Amino acid sequence: MQEVYEFLKEAKAYYLATVEGDQPRVRPFGTYLIFNNKLYIQTSKEKPCSKQMAANPKIEICTMKPDGTWIRIAATAVNDDSVEVKQAVLDDFPMLKDRYSAEDEKTQVLYLSEATATFFSFASEPRTVTF
């Protein structure tokens, strides 16, 4: 999981895919945090992606680093309403503090469960890790 976190950190932005009915939906994200040995992402409960993950928690994340390697993560997104993890995300991403609070009703953090991350490169075979 640490290797996946470091990959996301170096790539900076990643793309989160959800499903709405029979239509895939993809959007850029930039939050990631390891807390209590789980990898978390953050969004707002007011956004469509939150509602999509509530209806179908299976997601995929994809990003590419400047060196041309990329990762695809398939996981189940699990909501965690604990104030402690919300605060940890906001502490790591202080630019969100003008929109979110650890104690508001809209801040949502989710951890990746049953996750499979596959690392890709044009120079080598794909490599998979689970967490």
mmCIF file of C-alpha atoms in Angstrom:
data_model
loop_
_atom_site.group_PDB
_atom_site.id
_atom_site.type_symbol
_atom_site.label_atom_id
_atom_site.label_comp_id
_atom_site.label_asym_id
_atom_site.label_seq_id
_atom_site.Cartn_x
_atom_site.Cartn_y
_atom_site.Cartn_z
ATOM 1 C CA MET A 1 0.000 0.000 0.000
ATOM 2 C CA GLN A 2 2.852 2.375 0.725
ATOM 3 C CA GLU A 3 4.150 1.895 -2.814
ATOM 4 C CA VAL A 4 0.715 2.779 -4.215
ATOM 5 C CA TYR A 5 0.549 5.864 -1.993
ATOM 6 C CA GLU A 6 4.006 6.999 -3.142
ATOM 7 C CA PHE A 7 2.986 6.492 -6.781
ATOM 8 C CA LEU A 8 -0.131 8.652 -6.298
ATOM 9 C CA LYS A 9 1.923 11.275 -4.487
ATOM 10 C CA GLU A 10 4.452 11.513 -7.325
ATOM 11 C CA ALA A 11 1.739 11.588 -10.004
ATOM 12 C CA LYS A 12 -0.149 14.294 -8.034
ATOM 13 C CA ALA A 13 -3.515 13.980 -9.823
ATOM 14 C CA TYR A 14 -5.334 10.772 -10.613
ATOM 15 C CA TYR A 15 -8.597 9.885 -12.312
ATOM 16 C CA LEU A 16 -11.410 8.213 -10.402
ATOM 17 C CA ALA A 17 -13.941 6.148 -12.337
ATOM 18 C CA THR A 18 -17.404 5.348 -11.030
ATOM 19 C CA VAL A 19 -20.605 4.144 -12.674
ATOM 20 C CA GLU A 20 -23.898 6.006 -12.977
ATOM 21 C CA GLY A 21 -26.519 3.584 -14.242
ATOM 22 C CA ASP A 22 -24.833 2.087 -17.297
ATOM 23 C CA GLN A 23 -22.579 5.103 -17.934
ATOM 24 C CA PRO A 24 -18.964 5.284 -16.702
ATOM 25 C CA ARG A 25 -18.001 8.599 -15.077
ATOM 26 C CA VAL A 26 -14.393 9.760 -14.712
ATOM 27 C CA ARG A 27 -13.044 12.834 -12.987
ATOM 28 C CA PRO A 28 -9.699 14.115 -11.670
ATOM 29 C CA PHE A 29 -8.912 13.780 -7.971
ATOM 30 C CA GLY A 30 -5.899 14.754 -5.914
ATOM 31 C CA THR A 31 -6.412 13.580 -2.325
ATOM 32 C CA TYR A 32 -4.871 10.419 -0.867
ATOM 33 C CA LEU A 33 -3.823 9.502 2.631
ATOM 34 C CA ILE A 34 -2.710 6.475 4.574
ATOM 35 C CA PHE A 35 -4.438 6.458 7.960
ATOM 36 C CA ASN A 36 -4.733 3.488 10.334
ATOM 37 C CA ASN A 37 -3.165 1.281 7.660
ATOM 38 C CA LYS A 38 -5.815 2.130 5.045
ATOM 39 C CA LEU A 39 -5.528 4.193 1.862
ATOM 40 C CA TYR A 40 -8.122 6.987 1.786
ATOM 41 C CA ILE A 41 -9.527 9.404 -0.777
ATOM 42 C CA GLN A 42 -11.751 12.444 -0.110
ATOM 43 C CA THR A 43 -14.747 14.056 -1.781
ATOM 44 C CA SER A 44 -17.973 15.836 -0.896
ATOM 45 C CA LYS A 45 -21.189 14.007 -0.078
ATOM 46 C CA GLU A 46 -22.888 16.654 -2.222
ATOM 47 C CA LYS A 47 -21.122 15.598 -5.433
ATOM 48 C CA PRO A 48 -22.482 13.098 -7.958
ATOM 49 C CA CYS A 49 -19.463 10.812 -7.483
ATOM 50 C CA SER A 50 -20.427 10.347 -3.818
ATOM 51 C CA LYS A 51 -23.902 9.241 -4.822
ATOM 52 C CA GLN A 52 -22.455 6.975 -7.518
ATOM 53 C CA MET A 53 -20.115 5.294 -5.004
ATOM 54 C CA ALA A 54 -23.028 4.839 -2.586
ATOM 55 C CA ALA A 55 -25.031 3.077 -5.310
ATOM 56 C CA ASN A 56 -22.051 1.039 -6.565
ATOM 57 C CA PRO A 57 -18.892 1.225 -4.430
ATOM 58 C CA LYS A 58 -16.684 -0.468 -7.026
ATOM 59 C CA ILE A 59 -14.262 2.103 -8.409
ATOM 60 C CA GLU A 60 -11.097 2.353 -10.444
ATOM 61 C CA ILE A 61 -8.309 4.864 -10.153
ATOM 62 C CA CYS A 62 -5.758 5.479 -12.885
ATOM 63 C CA THR A 63 -2.791 7.826 -13.141
ATOM 64 C CA MET A 64 0.556 8.218 -14.881
ATOM 65 C CA LYS A 65 3.856 9.505 -13.541
ATOM 66 C CA PRO A 66 6.100 11.826 -15.577
ATOM 67 C CA ASP A 67 8.390 8.874 -16.404
ATOM 68 C CA GLY A 68 5.560 7.199 -18.368
ATOM 69 C CA THR A 69 4.735 4.454 -15.867
ATOM 70 C CA TRP A 70 1.119 4.186 -14.836
ATOM 71 C CA ILE A 71 -1.080 2.478 -12.290
ATOM 72 C CA ARG A 72 -4.635 1.200 -12.261
ATOM 73 C CA ILE A 73 -6.316 0.480 -8.925
ATOM 74 C CA ALA A 74 -9.556 -1.492 -8.697
ATOM 75 C CA ALA A 75 -11.198 -1.301 -5.278
ATOM 76 C CA THR A 76 -14.331 -1.020 -3.238
ATOM 77 C CA ALA A 77 -14.779 2.457 -1.718
ATOM 78 C CA VAL A 78 -15.873 2.278 1.922
ATOM 79 C CA ASN A 79 -17.195 5.388 3.664
ATOM 80 C CA ASP A 80 -15.571 6.377 6.982
ATOM 81 C CA ASP A 81 -17.270 9.185 8.913
ATOM 82 C CA SER A 82 -14.689 9.423 11.696
ATOM 83 C CA VAL A 83 -13.686 12.981 12.520
ATOM 84 C CA GLU A 84 -10.073 11.858 13.052
ATOM 85 C CA VAL A 85 -9.541 10.653 9.489
ATOM 86 C CA LYS A 86 -11.360 13.650 8.017
ATOM 87 C CA GLN A 87 -9.070 15.945 10.010
ATOM 88 C CA ALA A 88 -5.993 13.986 8.887
ATOM 89 C CA VAL A 89 -6.968 14.463 5.223
ATOM 90 C CA LEU A 90 -7.571 18.182 5.754
ATOM 91 C CA ASP A 91 -4.222 18.519 7.546
ATOM 92 C CA ASP A 92 -2.448 16.886 4.578
ATOM 93 C CA PHE A 93 -4.410 18.971 2.052
ATOM 94 C CA PRO A 94 -4.885 22.355 3.791
ATOM 95 C CA MET A 95 -6.184 23.984 0.588
ATOM 96 C CA LEU A 96 -9.447 22.101 1.247
ATOM 97 C CA LYS A 97 -10.020 23.760 4.626
ATOM 98 C CA ASP A 98 -11.834 26.731 3.084
ATOM 99 C CA ARG A 99 -14.496 24.320 1.727
ATOM 100 C CA TYR A 100 -14.544 21.440 4.188
ATOM 101 C CA SER A 101 -14.425 20.758 7.898
ATOM 102 C CA ALA A 102 -13.808 17.506 9.758
ATOM 103 C CA GLU A 103 -17.130 18.005 11.521
ATOM 104 C CA ASP A 104 -19.361 19.161 8.673
ATOM 105 C CA GLU A 105 -21.969 16.977 7.001
ATOM 106 C CA LYS A 106 -20.521 17.227 3.480
ATOM 107 C CA THR A 107 -16.902 16.061 3.927
ATOM 108 C CA GLN A 108 -16.558 12.458 2.869
ATOM 109 C CA VAL A 109 -13.561 10.208 3.196
ATOM 110 C CA LEU A 110 -13.484 6.681 1.849
ATOM 111 C CA TYR A 111 -10.889 3.974 2.157
ATOM 112 C CA LEU A 112 -10.015 1.496 -0.545
ATOM 113 C CA SER A 113 -10.975 -2.054 0.383
ATOM 114 C CA GLU A 114 -10.309 -5.254 -1.581
ATOM 115 C CA ALA A 115 -7.869 -3.205 -3.651
ATOM 116 C CA THR A 116 -5.766 -4.497 -6.518
ATOM 117 C CA ALA A 117 -3.144 -2.147 -7.938
ATOM 118 C CA THR A 118 -1.441 -2.970 -11.226
ATOM 119 C CA PHE A 119 1.728 -1.116 -12.197
ATOM 120 C CA PHE A 120 2.364 -0.730 -15.925
ATOM 121 C CA SER A 121 5.329 0.268 -18.039
ATOM 122 C CA PHE A 122 6.226 0.062 -21.708
ATOM 123 C CA ALA A 123 9.549 -1.472 -20.640
ATOM 124 C CA SER A 124 8.345 -4.360 -18.457
ATOM 125 C CA GLU A 125 5.492 -6.721 -17.704
ATOM 126 C CA PRO A 126 2.657 -5.476 -15.466
ATOM 127 C CA ARG A 127 3.045 -6.108 -11.737
ATOM 128 C CA THR A 128 0.119 -6.438 -9.320
ATOM 129 C CA VAL A 129 -0.189 -5.874 -5.567
ATOM 130 C CA THR A 130 -3.225 -6.207 -3.337
ATOM 131 C CA PHE A 131 -4.123 -4.440 -0.121
#
